[in-house]
Coordinates of C-alpha atoms in Angstrom, one line a residue:
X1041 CA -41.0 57.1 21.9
X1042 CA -38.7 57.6 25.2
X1043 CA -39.6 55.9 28.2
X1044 CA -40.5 59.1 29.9
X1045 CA -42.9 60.4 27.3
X1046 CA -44.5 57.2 27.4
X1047 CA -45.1 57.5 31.3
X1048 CA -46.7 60.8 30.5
X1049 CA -48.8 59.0 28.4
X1050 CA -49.9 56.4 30.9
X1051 CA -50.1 58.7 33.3
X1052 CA -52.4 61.0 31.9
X1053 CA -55.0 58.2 30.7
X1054 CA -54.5 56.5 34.3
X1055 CA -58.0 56.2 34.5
X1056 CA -58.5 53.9 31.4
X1057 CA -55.4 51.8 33.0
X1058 CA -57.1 51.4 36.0
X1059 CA -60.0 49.7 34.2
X1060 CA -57.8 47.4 32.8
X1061 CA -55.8 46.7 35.9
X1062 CA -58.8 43.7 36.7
X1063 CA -58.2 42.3 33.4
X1064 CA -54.4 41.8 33.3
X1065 CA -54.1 40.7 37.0
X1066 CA -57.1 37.5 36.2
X1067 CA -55.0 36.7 32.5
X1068 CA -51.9 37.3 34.7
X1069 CA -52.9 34.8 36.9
X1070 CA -55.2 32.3 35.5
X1071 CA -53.2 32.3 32.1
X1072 CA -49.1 33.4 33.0
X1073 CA -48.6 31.6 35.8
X1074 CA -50.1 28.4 34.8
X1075 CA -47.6 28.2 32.2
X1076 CA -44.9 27.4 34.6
X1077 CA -46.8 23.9 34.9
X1078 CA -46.2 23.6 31.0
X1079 CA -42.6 21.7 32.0
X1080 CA -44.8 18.5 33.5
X1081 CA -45.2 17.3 29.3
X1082 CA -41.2 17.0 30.2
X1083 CA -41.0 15.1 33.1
X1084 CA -41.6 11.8 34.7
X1085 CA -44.4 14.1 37.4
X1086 CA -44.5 12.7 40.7
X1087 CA -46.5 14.0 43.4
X1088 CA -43.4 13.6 45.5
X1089 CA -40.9 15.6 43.4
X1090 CA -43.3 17.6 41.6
X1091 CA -42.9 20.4 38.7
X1092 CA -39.3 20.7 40.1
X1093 CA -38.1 17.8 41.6
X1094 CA -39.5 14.7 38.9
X1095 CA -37.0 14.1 36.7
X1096 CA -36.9 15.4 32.7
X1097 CA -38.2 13.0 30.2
X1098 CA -37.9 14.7 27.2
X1099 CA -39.9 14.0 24.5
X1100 CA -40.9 10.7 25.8
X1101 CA -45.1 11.7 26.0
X1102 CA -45.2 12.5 23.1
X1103 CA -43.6 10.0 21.4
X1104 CA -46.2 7.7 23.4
X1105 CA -49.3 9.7 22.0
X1106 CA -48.2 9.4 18.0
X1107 CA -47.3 5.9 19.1
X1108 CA -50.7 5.2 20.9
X1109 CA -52.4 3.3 18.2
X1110 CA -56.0 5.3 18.4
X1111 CA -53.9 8.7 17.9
X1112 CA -54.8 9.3 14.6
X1113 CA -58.3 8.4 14.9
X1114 CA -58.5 10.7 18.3
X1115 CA -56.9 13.1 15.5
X1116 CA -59.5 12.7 13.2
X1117 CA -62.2 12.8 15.3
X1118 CA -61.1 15.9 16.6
X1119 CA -60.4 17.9 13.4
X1120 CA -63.6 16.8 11.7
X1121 CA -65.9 17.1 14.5
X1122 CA -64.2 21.2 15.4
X1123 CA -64.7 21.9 11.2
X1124 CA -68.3 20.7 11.3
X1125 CA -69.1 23.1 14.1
X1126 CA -67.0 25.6 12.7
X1127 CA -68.9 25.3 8.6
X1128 CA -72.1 25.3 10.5
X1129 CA -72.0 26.9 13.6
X1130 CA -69.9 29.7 12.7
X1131 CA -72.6 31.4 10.3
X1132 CA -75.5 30.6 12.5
X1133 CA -74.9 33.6 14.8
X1134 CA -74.6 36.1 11.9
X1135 CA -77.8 34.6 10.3
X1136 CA -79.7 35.2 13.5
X1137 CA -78.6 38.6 14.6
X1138 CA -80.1 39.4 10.8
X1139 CA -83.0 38.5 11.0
X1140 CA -83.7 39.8 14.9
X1141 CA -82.3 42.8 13.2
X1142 CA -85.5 42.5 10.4
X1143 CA -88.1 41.9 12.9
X1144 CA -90.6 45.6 13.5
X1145 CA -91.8 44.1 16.5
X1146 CA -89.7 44.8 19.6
X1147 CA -91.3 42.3 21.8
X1148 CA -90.9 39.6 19.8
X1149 CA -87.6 40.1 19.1
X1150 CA -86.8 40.8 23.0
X1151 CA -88.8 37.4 23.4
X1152 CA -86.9 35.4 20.8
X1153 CA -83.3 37.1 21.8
X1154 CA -84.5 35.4 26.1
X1155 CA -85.0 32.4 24.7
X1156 CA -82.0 32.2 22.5
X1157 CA -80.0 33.6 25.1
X1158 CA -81.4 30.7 28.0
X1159 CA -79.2 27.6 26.4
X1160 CA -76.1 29.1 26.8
X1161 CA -76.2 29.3 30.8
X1162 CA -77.3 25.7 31.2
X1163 CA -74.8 22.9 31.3
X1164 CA -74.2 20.1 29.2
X1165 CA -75.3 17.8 31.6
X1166 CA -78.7 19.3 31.9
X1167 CA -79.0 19.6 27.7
X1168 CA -78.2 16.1 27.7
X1169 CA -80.8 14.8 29.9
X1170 CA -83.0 16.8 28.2
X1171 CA -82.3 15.7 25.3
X1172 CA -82.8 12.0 26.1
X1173 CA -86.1 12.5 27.3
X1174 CA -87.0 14.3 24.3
X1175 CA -85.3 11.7 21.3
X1176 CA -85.9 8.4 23.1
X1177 CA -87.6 6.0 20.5
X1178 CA -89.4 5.2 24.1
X1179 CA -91.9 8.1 24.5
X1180 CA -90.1 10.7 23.3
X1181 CA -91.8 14.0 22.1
X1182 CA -89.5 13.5 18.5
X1183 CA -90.8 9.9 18.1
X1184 CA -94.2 10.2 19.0
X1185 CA -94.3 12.8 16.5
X1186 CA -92.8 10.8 13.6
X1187 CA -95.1 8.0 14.5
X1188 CA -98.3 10.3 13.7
X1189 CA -97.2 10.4 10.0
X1190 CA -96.4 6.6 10.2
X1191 CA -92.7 6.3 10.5
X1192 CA -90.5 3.9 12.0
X1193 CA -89.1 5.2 15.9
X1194 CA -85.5 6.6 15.4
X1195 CA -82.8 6.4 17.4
X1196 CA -80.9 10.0 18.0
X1197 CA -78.8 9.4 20.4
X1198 CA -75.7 6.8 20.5
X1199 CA -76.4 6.2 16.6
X1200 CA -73.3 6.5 14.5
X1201 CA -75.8 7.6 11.8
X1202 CA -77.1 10.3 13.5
X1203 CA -74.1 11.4 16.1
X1204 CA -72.7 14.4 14.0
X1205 CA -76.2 15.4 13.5
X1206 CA -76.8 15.1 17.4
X1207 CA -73.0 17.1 17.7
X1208 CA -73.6 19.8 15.7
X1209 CA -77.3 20.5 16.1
X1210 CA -76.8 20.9 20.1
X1211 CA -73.5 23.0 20.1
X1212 CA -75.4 25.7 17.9
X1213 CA -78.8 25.3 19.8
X1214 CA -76.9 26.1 23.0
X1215 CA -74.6 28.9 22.0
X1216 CA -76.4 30.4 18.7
X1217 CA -77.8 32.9 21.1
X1218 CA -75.3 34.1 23.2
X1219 CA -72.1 34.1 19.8
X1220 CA -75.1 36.4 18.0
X1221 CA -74.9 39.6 20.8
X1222 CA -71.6 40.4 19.4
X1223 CA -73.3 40.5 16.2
X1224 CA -76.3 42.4 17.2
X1225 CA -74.0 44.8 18.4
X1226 CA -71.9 45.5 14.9
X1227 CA -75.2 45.8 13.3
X1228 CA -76.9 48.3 16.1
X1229 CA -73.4 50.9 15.1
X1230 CA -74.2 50.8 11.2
X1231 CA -74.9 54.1 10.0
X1232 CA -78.6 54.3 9.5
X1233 CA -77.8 56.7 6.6
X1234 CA -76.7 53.6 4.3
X1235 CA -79.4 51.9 4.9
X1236 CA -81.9 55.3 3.9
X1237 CA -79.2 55.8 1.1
X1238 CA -79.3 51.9 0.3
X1239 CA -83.5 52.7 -0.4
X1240 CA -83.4 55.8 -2.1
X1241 CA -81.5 53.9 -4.7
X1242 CA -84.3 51.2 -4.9
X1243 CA -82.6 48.4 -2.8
X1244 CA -85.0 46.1 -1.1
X1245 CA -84.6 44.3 2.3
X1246 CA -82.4 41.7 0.8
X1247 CA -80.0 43.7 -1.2
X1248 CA -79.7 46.3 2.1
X1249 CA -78.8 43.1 3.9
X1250 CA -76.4 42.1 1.1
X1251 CA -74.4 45.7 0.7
X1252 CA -75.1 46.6 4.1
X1253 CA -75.3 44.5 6.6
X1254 CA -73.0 41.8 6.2
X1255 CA -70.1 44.8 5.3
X1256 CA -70.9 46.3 8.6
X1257 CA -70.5 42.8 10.6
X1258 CA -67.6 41.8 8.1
X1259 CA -64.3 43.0 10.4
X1260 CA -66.2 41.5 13.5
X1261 CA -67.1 38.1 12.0
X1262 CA -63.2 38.1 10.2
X1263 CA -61.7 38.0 13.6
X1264 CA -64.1 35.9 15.9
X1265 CA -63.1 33.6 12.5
X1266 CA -59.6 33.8 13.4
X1267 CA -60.2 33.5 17.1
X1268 CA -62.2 30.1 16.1
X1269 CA -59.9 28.7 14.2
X1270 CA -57.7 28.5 17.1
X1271 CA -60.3 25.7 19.0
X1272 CA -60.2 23.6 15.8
X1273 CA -58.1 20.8 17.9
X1274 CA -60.4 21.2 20.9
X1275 CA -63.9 19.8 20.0
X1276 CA -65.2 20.1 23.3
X1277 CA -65.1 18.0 26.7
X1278 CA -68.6 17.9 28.3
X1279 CA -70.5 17.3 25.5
X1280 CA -68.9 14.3 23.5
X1281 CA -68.6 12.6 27.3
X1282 CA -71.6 12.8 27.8
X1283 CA -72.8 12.2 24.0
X1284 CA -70.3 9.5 23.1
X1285 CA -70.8 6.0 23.7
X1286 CA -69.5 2.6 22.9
X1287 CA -71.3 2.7 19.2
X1288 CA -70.0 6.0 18.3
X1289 CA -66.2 5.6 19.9
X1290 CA -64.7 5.1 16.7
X1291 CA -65.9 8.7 15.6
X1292 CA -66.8 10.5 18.9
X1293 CA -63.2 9.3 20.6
X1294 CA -61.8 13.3 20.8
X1295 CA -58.4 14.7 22.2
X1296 CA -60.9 16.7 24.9
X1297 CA -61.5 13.2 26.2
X1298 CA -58.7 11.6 25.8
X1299 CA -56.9 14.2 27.7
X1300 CA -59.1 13.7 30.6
X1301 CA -59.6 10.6 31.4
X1302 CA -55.8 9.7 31.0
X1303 CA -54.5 12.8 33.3
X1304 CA -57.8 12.6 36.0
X1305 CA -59.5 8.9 35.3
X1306 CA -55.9 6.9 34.5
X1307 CA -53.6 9.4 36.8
X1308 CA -51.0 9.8 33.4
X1309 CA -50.6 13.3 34.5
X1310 CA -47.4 13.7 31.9
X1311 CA -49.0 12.0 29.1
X1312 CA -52.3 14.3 29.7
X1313 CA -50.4 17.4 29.4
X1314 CA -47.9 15.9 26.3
X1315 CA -51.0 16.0 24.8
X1316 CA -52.8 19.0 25.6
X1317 CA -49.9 21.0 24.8
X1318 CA -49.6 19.2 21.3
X1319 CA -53.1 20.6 20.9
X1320 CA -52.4 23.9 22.0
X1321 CA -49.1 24.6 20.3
X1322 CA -51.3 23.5 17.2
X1323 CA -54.4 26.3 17.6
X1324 CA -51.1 28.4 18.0
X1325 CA -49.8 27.7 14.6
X1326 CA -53.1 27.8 13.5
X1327 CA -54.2 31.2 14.6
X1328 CA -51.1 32.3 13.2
X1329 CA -51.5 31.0 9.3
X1330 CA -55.0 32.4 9.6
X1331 CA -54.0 35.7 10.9
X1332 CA -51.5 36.2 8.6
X1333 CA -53.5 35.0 5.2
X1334 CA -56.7 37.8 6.9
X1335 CA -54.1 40.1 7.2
X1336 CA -53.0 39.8 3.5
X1337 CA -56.8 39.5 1.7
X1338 CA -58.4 41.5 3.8
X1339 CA -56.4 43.8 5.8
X1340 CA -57.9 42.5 8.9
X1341 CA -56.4 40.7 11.5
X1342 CA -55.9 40.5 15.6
X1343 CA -52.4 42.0 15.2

Protein backbone atom coordinates (compact mmCIF):
# COMPACT_ATOMS: atom_id res chain seq x y z
CA UNK A 1 0.00 0.00 0.00
CA UNK A 2 1.57 3.53 -1.15
CA UNK A 3 1.85 6.21 1.30
CA UNK A 4 -0.77 8.23 -0.57
CA UNK A 5 -3.43 5.54 -0.72
CA UNK A 6 -2.98 5.10 2.81
CA UNK A 7 -3.64 8.85 3.53
CA UNK A 8 -6.86 8.43 1.55
CA UNK A 9 -7.59 5.85 3.83
CA UNK A 10 -7.04 7.87 6.97
CA UNK A 11 -8.52 10.48 5.63
CA UNK A 12 -11.67 9.21 4.81
CA UNK A 13 -12.29 7.38 8.33
CA UNK A 14 -10.96 10.72 10.06
CA UNK A 15 -13.66 10.52 12.29
CA UNK A 16 -12.81 7.09 13.85
CA UNK A 17 -9.02 8.66 14.18
CA UNK A 18 -10.24 11.43 15.88
CA UNK A 19 -11.69 9.15 18.62
CA UNK A 20 -8.53 7.65 19.01
CA UNK A 21 -6.55 10.78 19.06
CA UNK A 22 -7.34 10.89 23.27
CA UNK A 23 -6.03 7.51 23.55
CA UNK A 24 -2.59 7.69 21.87
CA UNK A 25 -1.79 11.21 23.19
CA UNK A 26 -2.45 9.62 27.29
CA UNK A 27 -0.31 6.12 26.16
CA UNK A 28 1.96 8.65 24.40
CA UNK A 29 2.56 10.37 27.27
CA UNK A 30 2.01 8.40 30.40
CA UNK A 31 3.74 5.32 28.74
CA UNK A 32 6.52 6.74 25.72
CA UNK A 33 7.93 9.29 27.39
CA UNK A 34 8.50 7.65 30.67
CA UNK A 35 10.62 5.38 28.98
CA UNK A 36 13.31 7.87 28.61
CA UNK A 37 13.69 7.46 32.51
CA UNK A 38 14.41 3.64 31.72
CA UNK A 39 18.44 4.73 31.46
CA UNK A 40 18.44 5.52 35.59
CA UNK A 41 18.69 1.25 36.05
CA UNK A 42 22.26 2.43 34.22
CA UNK A 43 23.48 5.07 36.19
CA UNK A 44 24.76 6.13 39.48
CA UNK A 45 21.11 8.76 39.65
CA UNK A 46 21.86 11.87 41.39
CA UNK A 47 19.46 14.45 41.87
CA UNK A 48 22.24 16.81 40.94
CA UNK A 49 23.24 15.24 37.57
CA UNK A 50 20.08 13.56 36.94
CA UNK A 51 18.90 11.14 33.85
CA UNK A 52 21.69 12.87 31.94
CA UNK A 53 24.31 14.05 33.93
CA UNK A 54 24.93 10.88 36.75
CA UNK A 55 27.30 8.83 35.50
CA UNK A 56 26.67 5.16 33.61
CA UNK A 57 27.01 2.24 35.90
CA UNK A 58 26.29 -0.51 33.79
CA UNK A 59 24.97 -3.44 35.01
CA UNK A 60 26.04 -2.75 38.45
CA UNK A 61 21.98 -2.78 39.98
CA UNK A 62 21.47 -5.59 38.89
CA UNK A 63 24.23 -7.40 39.76
CA UNK A 64 23.29 -6.04 43.39
CA UNK A 65 19.70 -7.44 43.27
CA UNK A 66 20.75 -11.31 42.21
CA UNK A 67 23.43 -10.71 44.79
CA UNK A 68 21.06 -9.33 47.50
CA UNK A 69 20.67 -12.44 49.56
CA UNK A 70 16.59 -12.33 49.94
CA UNK A 71 16.41 -12.13 45.88
CA UNK A 72 15.32 -15.39 45.28
CA UNK A 73 12.92 -15.55 48.06
CA UNK A 74 11.53 -11.94 46.84
CA UNK A 75 11.50 -14.17 43.49
CA UNK A 76 9.53 -16.80 44.85
CA UNK A 77 7.22 -14.98 46.65
CA UNK A 78 6.42 -13.15 43.72
CA UNK A 79 5.86 -15.90 41.13
CA UNK A 80 3.84 -18.05 43.53
CA UNK A 81 1.78 -15.47 44.99
CA UNK A 82 0.85 -13.89 40.90
CA UNK A 83 0.14 -17.91 39.90
CA UNK A 84 -2.15 -18.36 42.86
CA UNK A 85 -4.21 -15.32 41.79
CA UNK A 86 -3.88 -16.19 38.40
CA UNK A 87 -5.24 -20.43 38.91
CA UNK A 88 -7.95 -18.89 41.08
CA UNK A 89 -8.75 -15.63 40.27
CA UNK A 90 -8.57 -15.92 36.60
CA UNK A 91 -11.75 -18.23 36.26
CA UNK A 92 -13.75 -16.51 38.93
CA UNK A 93 -14.93 -13.76 36.56
CA UNK A 94 -16.11 -16.21 33.83
CA UNK A 95 -17.87 -18.40 36.54
CA UNK A 96 -19.79 -15.31 37.65
CA UNK A 97 -20.81 -13.60 34.46
CA UNK A 98 -22.43 -17.39 33.92
CA UNK A 99 -24.36 -17.66 36.34
CA UNK A 100 -25.71 -13.68 36.33
CA UNK A 101 -26.19 -14.82 32.79
CA UNK A 102 -28.67 -17.88 34.32
CA UNK A 103 -30.51 -15.81 36.69
CA UNK A 104 -34.59 -14.91 35.20
CA UNK A 105 -34.83 -12.30 37.60
CA UNK A 106 -33.49 -9.00 36.34
CA UNK A 107 -33.45 -7.35 39.68
CA UNK A 108 -31.57 -9.67 41.30
CA UNK A 109 -29.15 -9.95 38.97
CA UNK A 110 -28.81 -5.92 38.65
CA UNK A 111 -28.60 -6.23 42.60
CA UNK A 112 -25.89 -8.82 42.69
CA UNK A 113 -23.86 -7.20 39.52
CA UNK A 114 -23.92 -3.34 42.40
CA UNK A 115 -22.67 -5.27 44.84
CA UNK A 116 -20.09 -7.16 42.92
CA UNK A 117 -19.19 -4.11 41.14
CA UNK A 118 -18.80 -1.87 44.82
CA UNK A 119 -15.16 -3.68 45.83
CA UNK A 120 -13.41 -2.74 42.98
CA UNK A 121 -13.63 1.21 43.55
CA UNK A 122 -12.56 1.04 47.24
CA UNK A 123 -8.95 0.92 48.07
CA UNK A 124 -6.81 -1.46 49.73
CA UNK A 125 -6.51 0.50 52.57
CA UNK A 126 -10.16 0.66 53.38
CA UNK A 127 -10.56 -3.47 52.47
CA UNK A 128 -7.91 -3.94 54.95
CA UNK A 129 -9.35 -2.14 57.85
CA UNK A 130 -12.27 -3.83 57.05
CA UNK A 131 -11.11 -6.71 57.06
CA UNK A 132 -9.43 -6.55 60.46
CA UNK A 133 -12.48 -5.62 62.12
CA UNK A 134 -14.24 -8.42 60.64
CA UNK A 135 -11.34 -11.53 61.35
CA UNK A 136 -9.98 -10.33 64.60
CA UNK A 137 -9.98 -13.39 67.07
CA UNK A 138 -11.11 -10.10 69.35
CA UNK A 139 -14.81 -9.64 68.47
CA UNK A 140 -14.72 -10.18 65.13
CA UNK A 141 -18.00 -11.10 63.20
CA UNK A 142 -15.79 -14.51 61.64
CA UNK A 143 -14.87 -15.49 65.20
CA UNK A 144 -17.87 -14.90 67.07
CA UNK A 145 -19.40 -17.01 64.52
CA UNK A 146 -16.94 -20.03 64.83
CA UNK A 147 -17.31 -19.80 68.48
CA UNK A 148 -21.28 -20.52 68.34
CA UNK A 149 -20.38 -24.08 66.96
CA UNK A 150 -17.54 -24.36 69.63
CA UNK A 151 -14.38 -23.75 67.85
CA UNK A 152 -11.22 -22.37 68.94
CA UNK A 153 -10.81 -18.18 67.75
CA UNK A 154 -8.60 -18.10 64.54
CA UNK A 155 -6.23 -15.89 63.56
CA UNK A 156 -6.72 -14.64 59.71
CA UNK A 157 -4.63 -12.12 59.42
CA UNK A 158 -0.63 -12.06 59.85
CA UNK A 159 -0.89 -16.08 60.06
CA UNK A 160 1.60 -17.72 57.76
CA UNK A 161 -1.10 -20.56 57.81
CA UNK A 162 -3.74 -18.64 56.57
CA UNK A 163 -1.81 -15.56 54.47
CA UNK A 164 -2.31 -17.09 50.89
CA UNK A 165 -5.85 -17.75 51.90
CA UNK A 166 -6.20 -14.07 53.17
CA UNK A 167 -4.18 -13.10 49.47
CA UNK A 168 -6.13 -14.70 47.24
CA UNK A 169 -9.53 -14.58 48.82
CA UNK A 170 -9.45 -10.58 48.87
CA UNK A 171 -7.88 -9.95 45.37
CA UNK A 172 -10.93 -11.85 43.78
CA UNK A 173 -13.51 -10.41 46.33
CA UNK A 174 -12.47 -6.94 45.20
CA UNK A 175 -12.09 -7.36 41.52
CA UNK A 176 -14.36 -10.56 40.68
CA UNK A 177 -16.94 -8.00 39.83
CA UNK A 178 -15.63 -5.49 37.83
CA UNK A 179 -12.86 -8.47 35.51
CA UNK A 180 -16.66 -10.21 34.95
CA UNK A 181 -18.31 -7.05 32.67
CA UNK A 182 -16.00 -7.96 30.01
CA UNK A 183 -17.44 -11.24 30.24
CA UNK A 184 -21.02 -10.27 30.59
CA UNK A 185 -20.45 -8.50 27.52
CA UNK A 186 -19.12 -11.64 25.21
CA UNK A 187 -21.95 -13.60 26.50
CA UNK A 188 -24.78 -10.61 25.87
CA UNK A 189 -23.36 -10.87 21.63
CA UNK A 190 -23.93 -14.78 21.46
CA UNK A 191 -26.37 -15.60 18.96
CA UNK A 192 -29.59 -16.42 20.77
CA UNK A 193 -30.18 -18.90 17.82
CA UNK A 194 -27.52 -21.42 19.37
CA UNK A 195 -28.82 -21.44 22.38
CA UNK A 196 -32.75 -22.11 20.81
CA UNK A 197 -30.83 -24.55 18.42
CA UNK A 198 -28.71 -25.92 21.52
CA UNK A 199 -32.70 -26.86 23.04
CA UNK A 200 -34.32 -28.13 20.13
CA UNK A 201 -31.68 -30.74 20.22
CA UNK A 202 -32.40 -31.62 23.93
CA UNK A 203 -29.47 -29.83 25.60
CA UNK A 204 -30.19 -28.66 29.15
CA UNK A 205 -28.87 -25.61 30.99
CA UNK A 206 -25.61 -27.21 31.65
CA UNK A 207 -24.74 -28.59 28.32
CA UNK A 208 -25.88 -24.97 26.63
CA UNK A 209 -23.46 -23.56 29.04
CA UNK A 210 -20.81 -26.24 28.06
CA UNK A 211 -21.20 -25.92 23.89
CA UNK A 212 -22.29 -22.51 24.14
CA UNK A 213 -21.28 -20.30 26.45
CA UNK A 214 -17.92 -20.93 27.32
CA UNK A 215 -17.18 -21.07 23.13
CA UNK A 216 -18.65 -17.65 22.85
CA UNK A 217 -16.43 -16.13 25.87
CA UNK A 218 -13.40 -18.44 24.63
CA UNK A 219 -11.35 -15.64 22.26
CA UNK A 220 -12.10 -13.05 25.07
CA UNK A 221 -10.94 -15.10 28.12
CA UNK A 222 -7.72 -16.45 25.63
CA UNK A 223 -6.42 -13.05 25.53
CA UNK A 224 -7.25 -11.25 28.91
CA UNK A 225 -5.10 -14.81 29.62
CA UNK A 226 -2.30 -13.54 27.76
CA UNK A 227 -2.68 -10.05 28.93
CA UNK A 228 -2.43 -11.70 32.65
CA UNK A 229 0.26 -13.52 32.17
CA UNK A 230 2.15 -10.48 31.65
CA UNK A 231 1.55 -9.26 35.75
CA UNK A 232 2.89 -12.67 36.82
CA UNK A 233 6.11 -10.85 38.30
CA UNK A 234 4.05 -8.09 39.80
CA UNK A 235 1.93 -9.48 42.69
CA UNK A 236 0.63 -6.37 43.70
CA UNK A 237 1.94 -3.31 45.99
CA UNK A 238 -0.99 -2.08 48.24
CA UNK A 239 -2.16 -5.08 49.32
CA UNK A 240 0.81 -7.33 50.58
CA UNK A 241 1.98 -3.86 52.40
CA UNK A 242 -0.62 -3.63 53.96
CA UNK A 243 -1.24 -7.52 54.44
CA UNK A 244 2.36 -8.52 55.18
CA UNK A 245 3.86 -8.47 58.36
CA UNK A 246 6.92 -9.66 60.33
CA UNK A 247 5.34 -13.47 60.55
CA UNK A 248 4.54 -13.73 56.97
CA UNK A 249 7.99 -11.84 55.54
CA UNK A 250 9.50 -14.96 54.55
CA UNK A 251 6.51 -15.60 52.07
CA UNK A 252 4.71 -12.23 51.63
CA UNK A 253 8.34 -10.35 51.01
CA UNK A 254 7.26 -9.44 46.98
CA UNK A 255 9.27 -7.46 44.21
CA UNK A 256 6.12 -4.85 44.38
CA UNK A 257 7.48 -4.12 47.81
CA UNK A 258 10.73 -4.45 47.52
CA UNK A 259 10.76 -1.99 44.75
CA UNK A 260 9.23 0.52 46.83
CA UNK A 261 10.59 0.81 49.79
CA UNK A 262 14.16 0.69 48.37
CA UNK A 263 13.50 3.51 45.55
CA UNK A 264 10.93 5.90 48.00
CA UNK A 265 11.62 4.43 51.82
CA UNK A 266 15.70 3.74 51.30
CA UNK A 267 16.20 6.60 48.46
CA UNK A 268 18.12 3.62 46.09
CA UNK A 269 16.50 5.21 43.26
CA UNK A 270 18.95 3.01 40.62
CA UNK A 271 18.56 -0.13 42.43
CA UNK A 272 14.53 0.48 42.48
CA UNK A 273 14.42 0.83 38.84
CA UNK A 274 17.32 -2.25 38.13
CA UNK A 275 14.70 -3.98 39.54
CA UNK A 276 11.54 -2.99 38.17
CA UNK A 277 12.82 -3.17 34.89
CA UNK A 278 14.03 -6.84 35.53
CA UNK A 279 10.37 -7.38 36.28
CA UNK A 280 9.13 -5.80 33.30
CA UNK A 281 11.47 -7.03 30.64
CA UNK A 282 10.35 -10.46 32.25
CA UNK A 283 6.14 -9.95 31.69
CA UNK A 284 7.72 -8.96 28.24
CA UNK A 285 9.22 -12.28 27.53
CA UNK A 286 6.43 -13.67 29.07
CA UNK A 287 3.63 -12.22 27.11
CA UNK A 288 5.55 -13.10 24.23
CA UNK A 289 5.94 -17.15 24.89
CA UNK A 290 2.27 -16.99 25.65
CA UNK A 291 1.25 -15.24 22.66
CA UNK A 292 3.00 -17.08 20.47
CA UNK A 293 2.05 -20.84 21.95
CA UNK A 294 -2.14 -19.14 21.73
CA UNK A 295 -1.27 -18.22 18.45
CA UNK A 296 -0.19 -21.79 17.42
CA UNK A 297 -3.17 -24.02 19.50
CA UNK A 298 -5.63 -21.78 19.13
CA UNK A 299 -5.24 -19.35 16.50
CA UNK A 300 -5.80 -16.60 18.92
CA UNK A 301 -3.54 -14.15 19.99
CA UNK A 302 -2.98 -10.06 20.62
CA UNK A 303 -0.96 -9.93 17.43
Amino acid sequence: MTASLLWKRVWRHKVFYLFMLPGIVWFFIFSYVPLFGIQVAFRDYTFSGGFTGSPWAGLKYFQQFFDFYKSEEIIRNTIIISFLKLAIGFPMPILLAILLNEVGSLKFKKTVQTLSYLPYFVSWIVVVTLMQRLLTPFGGPLNEALSLFGLEPIQFLYNPSWFYQVIVGSDIWKNIGWNSIIYMAAIAGIDQQLYEAAKIDGAGRFRQIWHVTLPGVRNIAIILFILSIGSLMSAGYEQLLLLSGPPTASIGSVLDVHVITSGIGEGRLSYAAAVGLFQSVIGLILILTVNRIARKVSDVSLF
